[in-house]
Amino acid sequence: SYAPAKPVSRCATISIGINAVLATVGVLAVASSSFASADIGAAVRYAQPATVARVGRVSAMPQMGFMRQARPAFNQAPKVNAGRMNMAVNSALEAPPTVDNSPSIEEFLSGTEPRLSKAVMAMFNACKEIGYKIRTASCDKQACFNAFGDEQLAIDVLADNVIFENLRASGAVATASSEEEPTEVNMGGTGYSVAFDPLDGSSIIDTNFAVGTIFGIWPGARLTGVKGTEQKAAGLGVYGPRTTITLAVDGIPGAHEFLLIDDMSSRHGQWVLSQSFHTIGEGKLFAPGNLRATLDNPGYADLFKYWYDNQYQLRYTGGMVPDVNQIMVKGKGIFVNAASKNAKAKLRLLYEAHPTGYIIEKAGGRSSDGEQSVLNLMVQATEDRTQVAYGSAGEVSRFEQFVGRRFI
């Protein structure tokens, strides 16, 4: 037999009714917030595409914060807008690539001539190791050091050794030459020759400023008697808060930044495409090197005064790699390292000026020695030096107008 049902009190009935309403509203709120998160995620990607491209993916935590703000008040019935949901899905599908789905450097180079691809990968592998060695270096007031095998070496010497080892192991490099060792060294391979500055800005590394590696790749087995226009690839590696390489390759439009993933994710240790540069526009940003030359180069002095009087932003660290890299990232500005009779040109044509000029011009900017593109200059000897300007077309033209080569 069954016990007779107890009558339900009026309070219990009200409680059950309230719980049923709460459950219904909760289900609708979850559904609505799910659609909202997709919509907001797409909006974030479109509102800040550069941030998404550089940092990687839109993280879950910011989206959760947006969802909390986007939920309706508890006593309001949320409305599910099917049209809005479809727009959000379409937006997500069309959003810029993130670190999760960006091509790796190996995929990017898949259509490149095989030996050129090997030479480029040798430099990427070397820069990965150098980046780690820099982050873990010990520094004093004179230099920074790290282990290389059983030796403790100054970090610039270590970087030099790491690059030579990787180029030799590639089998695709016939000749290599370093700013640290400005001679043409037989690498035992065939196909290409590589010139590089292993650690540009090594004098400021102890202060923890950003520094970099510069390289240019030419076909054949010679690095003298060549012009910058003959390069098949060039790269600027930046060791800063992030480790990146901006690469330009013959036959591929633009210059392309690759980010070294260092977050213990499934892509840890990979170089992935983070952004591309195709245009350098006009803008009031300047990085003036070798300012001693303003003392006896009146053209450079007048140009500096022009920048000052017109309220340009000074953005100069003393390291050419980050100072040039910012022009591509910001999409505007100029870097200048001018010369005079008493303050001679500092930058070596083969190791610094040619590779950097190649990248800047592929990125949509201009380079100049005061009269013409630095890429038109022929390397007569590995020690050749030149004054340079890199940046937007208008700013480089102004450099030629004010400075030229009249006061060298």
Coordinates of C-alpha atoms in Angstrom, one line a residue:
S1 CA 0.0 0.0 0.0
Y2 CA 1.0 3.5 -0.6
A3 CA 1.1 6.3 1.9
P4 CA -1.3 9.1 1.1
A5 CA 0.4 12.1 -0.5
K6 CA 1.1 15.0 1.8
P7 CA -0.4 18.3 0.8
V8 CA 2.1 20.7 -0.6
S9 CA 2.4 23.9 1.3
R10 CA 1.8 27.3 -0.3
C11 CA 5.5 28.2 0.4
A12 CA 6.8 25.0 -1.2
T13 CA 4.7 25.7 -4.3
I14 CA 6.1 29.2 -4.6
S15 CA 9.7 27.8 -4.1
I16 CA 9.3 25.2 -6.8
G17 CA 7.9 27.8 -9.2
I18 CA 10.8 30.2 -8.6
N19 CA 13.4 27.4 -9.1
A20 CA 11.7 26.4 -12.4
V21 CA 11.9 30.0 -13.6
L22 CA 15.5 30.3 -12.5
A23 CA 16.5 27.1 -14.4
T24 CA 14.8 28.3 -17.6
V25 CA 16.5 31.7 -17.4
G26 CA 19.8 30.1 -16.6
V27 CA 19.7 27.9 -19.7
L28 CA 18.8 30.9 -21.9
A29 CA 21.6 33.0 -20.4
V30 CA 24.2 30.3 -21.1
A31 CA 23.1 30.0 -24.7
S32 CA 23.0 33.7 -25.1
S33 CA 26.4 34.2 -23.5
S34 CA 27.9 31.5 -25.8
F35 CA 26.7 33.4 -28.9
A36 CA 27.9 36.6 -27.3
S37 CA 31.3 35.3 -26.7
A38 CA 31.7 34.2 -30.3
D39 CA 30.5 37.6 -31.4
I40 CA 32.7 39.5 -29.0
G41 CA 35.7 37.3 -29.9
A42 CA 35.3 38.2 -33.5
A43 CA 34.9 41.9 -32.6
V44 CA 38.1 41.8 -30.6
R45 CA 39.9 40.2 -33.5
Y46 CA 38.7 42.9 -35.9
A47 CA 39.2 45.8 -33.6
Q48 CA 42.8 44.8 -32.8
P49 CA 44.1 42.7 -35.7
A50 CA 47.7 43.7 -35.1
T51 CA 47.5 42.6 -31.4
V52 CA 46.0 39.3 -32.3
A53 CA 48.6 38.7 -35.0
R54 CA 51.5 39.6 -32.7
V55 CA 50.4 38.0 -29.5
G56 CA 48.6 35.0 -31.0
R57 CA 45.1 34.0 -30.1
V58 CA 42.5 35.9 -28.1
S59 CA 42.8 34.3 -24.7
A60 CA 39.9 32.8 -22.8
M61 CA 40.2 35.0 -19.8
P62 CA 39.5 38.4 -21.5
Q63 CA 36.5 36.7 -23.3
M64 CA 35.2 35.5 -19.9
G65 CA 35.4 39.1 -18.6
F66 CA 33.5 40.3 -21.7
M67 CA 30.9 37.6 -21.1
R68 CA 30.2 38.7 -17.6
Q69 CA 29.7 42.2 -18.8
A70 CA 27.5 41.1 -21.7
R71 CA 25.0 39.0 -19.7
P72 CA 21.7 40.6 -19.2
A73 CA 20.4 41.6 -15.8
F74 CA 19.0 38.6 -14.0
N75 CA 15.4 39.7 -14.2
Q76 CA 15.5 40.3 -18.0
A77 CA 14.8 37.6 -20.5
P78 CA 17.8 37.3 -22.9
K79 CA 17.1 37.4 -26.5
V80 CA 18.9 35.1 -28.9
N81 CA 19.4 36.9 -32.3
A82 CA 20.0 34.3 -35.0
G83 CA 21.2 36.9 -37.5
R84 CA 23.8 38.2 -35.0
M85 CA 24.9 34.6 -34.3
N86 CA 25.4 33.9 -38.0
M87 CA 27.4 37.1 -38.4
A88 CA 29.6 36.1 -35.5
V89 CA 30.3 32.7 -37.0
N90 CA 31.2 34.2 -40.4
S91 CA 33.4 36.8 -38.7
A92 CA 35.2 34.2 -36.8
L93 CA 35.9 32.2 -40.0
E94 CA 37.2 35.3 -41.7
A95 CA 39.3 36.5 -38.8
P96 CA 43.1 37.0 -39.2
P97 CA 45.3 34.0 -38.6
T98 CA 46.4 33.3 -35.0
V99 CA 49.5 31.6 -33.6
D100 CA 47.4 28.4 -33.4
N101 CA 46.8 28.3 -37.2
S102 CA 49.6 30.5 -38.6
P103 CA 52.1 28.7 -40.9
S104 CA 55.5 27.7 -39.5
I105 CA 58.7 28.9 -41.2
E106 CA 59.1 25.4 -42.7
E107 CA 55.6 25.7 -44.3
F108 CA 56.3 29.3 -45.4
L109 CA 59.4 28.1 -47.3
S110 CA 57.9 25.0 -48.7
G111 CA 57.8 26.4 -52.3
T112 CA 61.3 28.0 -52.0
E113 CA 64.4 26.5 -53.8
P114 CA 65.5 23.7 -51.5
R115 CA 69.1 24.9 -50.9
L116 CA 67.9 28.4 -50.2
S117 CA 65.4 27.0 -47.8
K118 CA 68.2 25.1 -46.0
A119 CA 70.4 28.2 -45.8
V120 CA 67.5 30.2 -44.3
M121 CA 66.6 27.5 -41.8
A122 CA 70.2 27.3 -40.7
M123 CA 70.0 31.0 -39.7
F124 CA 66.6 30.5 -37.9
N125 CA 68.0 27.5 -36.0
A126 CA 71.1 29.6 -35.0
C127 CA 68.9 32.5 -33.9
K128 CA 66.8 30.3 -31.7
E129 CA 69.9 29.1 -29.8
I130 CA 71.3 32.6 -29.6
G131 CA 68.1 33.9 -28.2
Y132 CA 68.3 31.4 -25.4
K133 CA 71.9 32.1 -24.7
I134 CA 71.2 35.8 -24.4
R135 CA 68.3 35.3 -22.0
T136 CA 70.5 33.1 -19.7
A137 CA 73.8 35.1 -20.0
S138 CA 75.7 36.5 -17.1
C139 CA 76.8 40.1 -17.5
D140 CA 79.3 42.4 -15.8
K141 CA 80.2 46.0 -16.7
Q142 CA 82.4 44.8 -19.6
A143 CA 80.6 42.0 -21.4
C144 CA 78.1 39.2 -21.2
F145 CA 79.1 35.5 -21.1
N146 CA 77.5 32.1 -21.5
A147 CA 78.6 28.5 -22.0
F148 CA 79.6 27.2 -25.4
G149 CA 80.5 23.5 -24.9
D150 CA 83.1 23.5 -22.2
E151 CA 84.0 27.2 -22.7
Q152 CA 82.7 30.4 -21.2
L153 CA 82.6 32.9 -24.1
A154 CA 81.6 36.5 -24.6
I155 CA 78.0 36.4 -26.0
D156 CA 78.9 38.0 -29.3
V157 CA 81.7 35.5 -29.9
L158 CA 79.4 32.7 -28.9
A159 CA 76.7 33.9 -31.4
D160 CA 79.4 34.0 -34.1
N161 CA 80.3 30.4 -33.4
V162 CA 76.7 29.2 -33.3
I163 CA 75.9 30.7 -36.7
F164 CA 79.0 29.3 -38.4
E165 CA 78.2 25.8 -37.0
N166 CA 74.6 25.9 -38.3
L167 CA 75.7 27.2 -41.7
R168 CA 78.3 24.5 -42.0
A169 CA 75.9 21.8 -41.1
S170 CA 73.3 22.9 -43.7
G171 CA 75.3 21.7 -46.7
A172 CA 73.8 24.5 -48.7
V173 CA 76.3 27.3 -47.9
A174 CA 79.6 27.5 -49.8
T175 CA 80.9 30.7 -48.2
A176 CA 80.2 32.7 -45.0
S177 CA 81.5 35.9 -43.6
S178 CA 80.9 37.5 -40.3
E179 CA 81.3 41.1 -39.1
E180 CA 83.3 39.6 -36.3
E181 CA 85.6 37.8 -38.8
P182 CA 85.4 39.9 -42.0
T183 CA 86.9 37.3 -44.3
E184 CA 85.3 34.8 -46.7
V185 CA 85.3 31.4 -45.0
N186 CA 84.8 28.1 -46.9
M187 CA 81.7 26.3 -45.4
G188 CA 82.1 23.2 -47.5
G189 CA 78.6 23.3 -49.1
T190 CA 77.2 24.4 -52.4
G191 CA 74.5 26.9 -53.5
Y192 CA 74.7 30.1 -51.5
S193 CA 76.8 32.5 -49.5
V194 CA 75.8 34.2 -46.2
A195 CA 77.0 37.4 -44.7
F196 CA 76.0 38.2 -41.1
D197 CA 76.4 40.4 -38.1
P198 CA 76.0 37.9 -35.3
L199 CA 75.0 40.3 -32.5
D200 CA 74.3 43.8 -33.6
G201 CA 74.1 46.1 -30.5
S202 CA 76.4 43.9 -28.4
S203 CA 77.6 47.0 -26.6
I204 CA 74.2 47.6 -25.0
I205 CA 73.3 43.9 -24.2
D206 CA 74.4 44.3 -20.6
T207 CA 71.7 46.9 -20.0
N208 CA 69.1 44.4 -21.3
F209 CA 68.2 46.5 -24.3
A210 CA 66.9 44.7 -27.4
V211 CA 69.7 43.5 -29.7
G212 CA 69.7 41.5 -32.9
T213 CA 71.2 39.4 -35.7
I214 CA 71.4 40.6 -39.3
F215 CA 72.0 38.3 -42.3
G216 CA 71.9 38.4 -46.1
I217 CA 72.0 35.4 -48.5
W218 CA 73.5 35.6 -52.0
P219 CA 73.7 32.9 -54.7
G220 CA 77.1 31.4 -55.5
A221 CA 80.3 31.2 -53.6
R222 CA 81.4 34.9 -53.4
L223 CA 80.6 37.8 -51.1
T224 CA 82.7 40.5 -52.8
G225 CA 81.9 41.9 -56.2
V226 CA 78.2 41.6 -55.4
K227 CA 75.3 44.1 -55.0
G228 CA 72.4 44.2 -52.6
T229 CA 70.0 43.7 -55.4
E230 CA 71.4 40.2 -56.0
Q231 CA 70.3 38.9 -52.5
K232 CA 68.0 35.9 -52.5
A233 CA 66.9 36.4 -48.8
A234 CA 67.7 38.6 -45.8
G235 CA 66.6 38.6 -42.2
L236 CA 66.6 40.8 -39.0
G237 CA 66.5 38.8 -35.8
V238 CA 65.3 40.7 -32.7
Y239 CA 66.0 39.5 -29.2
G240 CA 63.7 41.5 -27.0
P241 CA 60.7 40.8 -24.9
R242 CA 59.8 38.5 -27.8
T243 CA 62.2 36.7 -30.1
T244 CA 61.4 37.4 -33.8
I245 CA 62.9 37.3 -37.2
T246 CA 61.6 39.5 -40.0
L247 CA 62.4 37.7 -43.3
A248 CA 62.4 38.8 -46.9
V249 CA 62.7 36.3 -49.7
D250 CA 63.2 36.8 -53.4
G251 CA 59.9 36.0 -55.3
I252 CA 57.7 36.4 -52.2
P253 CA 56.1 39.9 -51.8
G254 CA 56.6 41.8 -48.6
A255 CA 58.6 41.2 -45.5
H256 CA 57.3 38.7 -42.9
E257 CA 57.8 38.5 -39.1
F258 CA 58.1 35.1 -37.5
L259 CA 57.7 34.7 -33.7
L260 CA 59.5 32.1 -31.7
I261 CA 56.9 30.3 -29.5
D262 CA 58.1 30.0 -26.0
D263 CA 55.0 29.2 -23.9
M264 CA 55.3 25.4 -23.4
S265 CA 52.3 24.9 -25.7
S266 CA 52.1 22.3 -28.5
R267 CA 54.0 24.8 -30.7
H268 CA 56.8 25.5 -28.3
G269 CA 60.1 26.0 -30.1
Q270 CA 58.5 26.7 -33.5
W271 CA 58.8 29.8 -35.6
V272 CA 55.4 30.9 -36.7
L273 CA 54.2 33.7 -39.0
S274 CA 53.0 36.6 -36.8
Q275 CA 52.6 39.5 -39.2
S276 CA 53.6 40.8 -42.6
F277 CA 54.8 44.2 -43.8
H278 CA 53.9 45.6 -47.2
T279 CA 53.7 49.4 -46.6
I280 CA 55.8 52.0 -44.8
G281 CA 53.9 55.2 -44.7
E282 CA 54.7 58.8 -43.8
G283 CA 54.8 59.7 -40.1
K284 CA 56.8 61.8 -37.6
L285 CA 59.1 59.2 -36.0
F286 CA 62.9 59.3 -36.3
A287 CA 65.9 57.4 -35.1
P288 CA 69.1 59.4 -35.6
G289 CA 72.4 57.6 -35.4
N290 CA 75.9 59.0 -35.3
L291 CA 74.8 62.4 -34.2
R292 CA 78.5 63.5 -33.9
A293 CA 78.3 64.0 -37.6
T294 CA 76.0 67.0 -37.1
L295 CA 79.1 69.0 -35.9
D296 CA 80.7 69.0 -39.4
N297 CA 77.9 67.9 -41.6
P298 CA 75.6 71.0 -41.9
G299 CA 73.1 69.0 -43.9
Y300 CA 72.6 66.5 -41.1
A301 CA 72.4 69.3 -38.6
D302 CA 69.7 71.0 -40.6
L303 CA 67.8 67.7 -41.0
F304 CA 67.9 67.1 -37.2
K305 CA 66.6 70.7 -36.7
Y306 CA 63.8 70.0 -39.1
W307 CA 62.8 66.9 -37.1
Y308 CA 63.0 68.9 -33.9
D309 CA 61.1 71.9 -35.1
N310 CA 58.3 69.8 -36.5
Q311 CA 57.9 67.8 -33.3
Y312 CA 58.9 64.4 -34.5
Q313 CA 58.9 61.6 -32.0
L314 CA 62.5 60.5 -31.1
R315 CA 62.6 56.7 -30.9
Y316 CA 66.3 55.6 -30.7
T317 CA 67.9 52.8 -28.6
G318 CA 71.4 52.7 -30.0
G319 CA 70.7 49.3 -31.6
M320 CA 70.1 49.4 -35.3
V321 CA 68.1 46.2 -35.5
P322 CA 65.3 47.3 -33.1
D323 CA 65.5 50.9 -34.4
V324 CA 64.9 49.8 -37.9
N325 CA 62.4 47.0 -36.9
Q326 CA 60.1 49.6 -35.3
I327 CA 59.7 51.4 -38.7
M328 CA 58.1 48.3 -40.1
V329 CA 56.0 47.5 -37.0
K330 CA 54.8 51.1 -36.7
G331 CA 54.5 51.5 -40.4
K332 CA 56.2 54.9 -40.5
G333 CA 59.3 56.9 -39.8
I334 CA 63.0 56.9 -40.6
F335 CA 66.3 55.6 -39.4
V336 CA 69.5 57.5 -40.3
N337 CA 73.1 56.9 -39.7
A338 CA 74.9 59.7 -41.5
A339 CA 78.6 60.4 -41.9
S340 CA 80.9 63.4 -42.1
K341 CA 84.6 64.0 -42.6
N342 CA 85.3 63.6 -38.9
A343 CA 82.6 61.1 -38.0
K344 CA 83.1 58.4 -40.6
A345 CA 80.4 56.0 -41.8
K346 CA 80.0 53.1 -39.3
L347 CA 77.8 50.6 -41.0
R348 CA 79.3 47.8 -43.1
L349 CA 77.8 47.5 -46.5
L350 CA 77.9 43.7 -46.6
Y351 CA 76.9 42.7 -43.1
E352 CA 74.4 45.4 -42.2
A353 CA 73.4 47.9 -44.9
H354 CA 72.6 45.5 -47.7
P355 CA 70.5 43.0 -45.8
T356 CA 68.6 45.7 -43.9
G357 CA 68.0 47.7 -47.1
Y358 CA 66.7 44.6 -48.8
I359 CA 64.2 43.9 -46.0
I360 CA 63.0 47.6 -45.8
E361 CA 62.5 47.8 -49.6
K362 CA 60.6 44.5 -49.7
A363 CA 58.4 45.9 -46.8
G364 CA 57.4 48.9 -49.0
G365 CA 60.0 51.5 -47.8
R366 CA 63.2 53.0 -49.3
S367 CA 66.9 52.9 -48.5
S368 CA 69.5 55.4 -49.5
D369 CA 73.2 56.3 -49.2
G370 CA 72.3 59.9 -49.9
E371 CA 72.0 59.5 -53.6
Q372 CA 70.7 56.1 -54.5
S373 CA 69.4 52.8 -53.0
V374 CA 72.1 51.1 -50.9
L375 CA 71.2 48.0 -52.8
N376 CA 72.8 49.4 -55.9
L377 CA 76.2 49.7 -54.2
M378 CA 78.8 47.0 -55.0
V379 CA 80.8 45.3 -52.3
Q380 CA 84.4 45.8 -53.3
A381 CA 85.8 44.5 -49.9
T382 CA 84.1 43.0 -46.9
E383 CA 85.1 46.1 -44.8
D384 CA 83.3 48.6 -47.1
R385 CA 81.2 51.1 -45.1
T386 CA 78.4 53.5 -45.9
Q387 CA 76.0 56.0 -44.5
V388 CA 72.4 55.0 -44.7
A389 CA 68.8 56.1 -44.4
Y390 CA 65.9 53.6 -44.1
G391 CA 62.2 54.5 -44.0
S392 CA 59.2 55.9 -45.9
A393 CA 59.7 57.3 -49.4
G394 CA 59.1 60.8 -48.3
E395 CA 61.4 60.8 -45.3
V396 CA 64.3 59.2 -47.3
S397 CA 63.8 61.7 -50.1
R398 CA 64.1 64.5 -47.4
F399 CA 67.4 62.8 -46.2
E400 CA 68.7 63.0 -49.8
Q401 CA 67.7 66.6 -50.1
F402 CA 69.2 67.8 -46.8
V403 CA 72.2 65.5 -46.4
G404 CA 73.0 63.8 -49.7
R405 CA 76.7 63.0 -50.0
R406 CA 78.0 66.6 -50.1
F407 CA 79.6 66.7 -46.7
I408 CA 81.3 63.3 -46.5

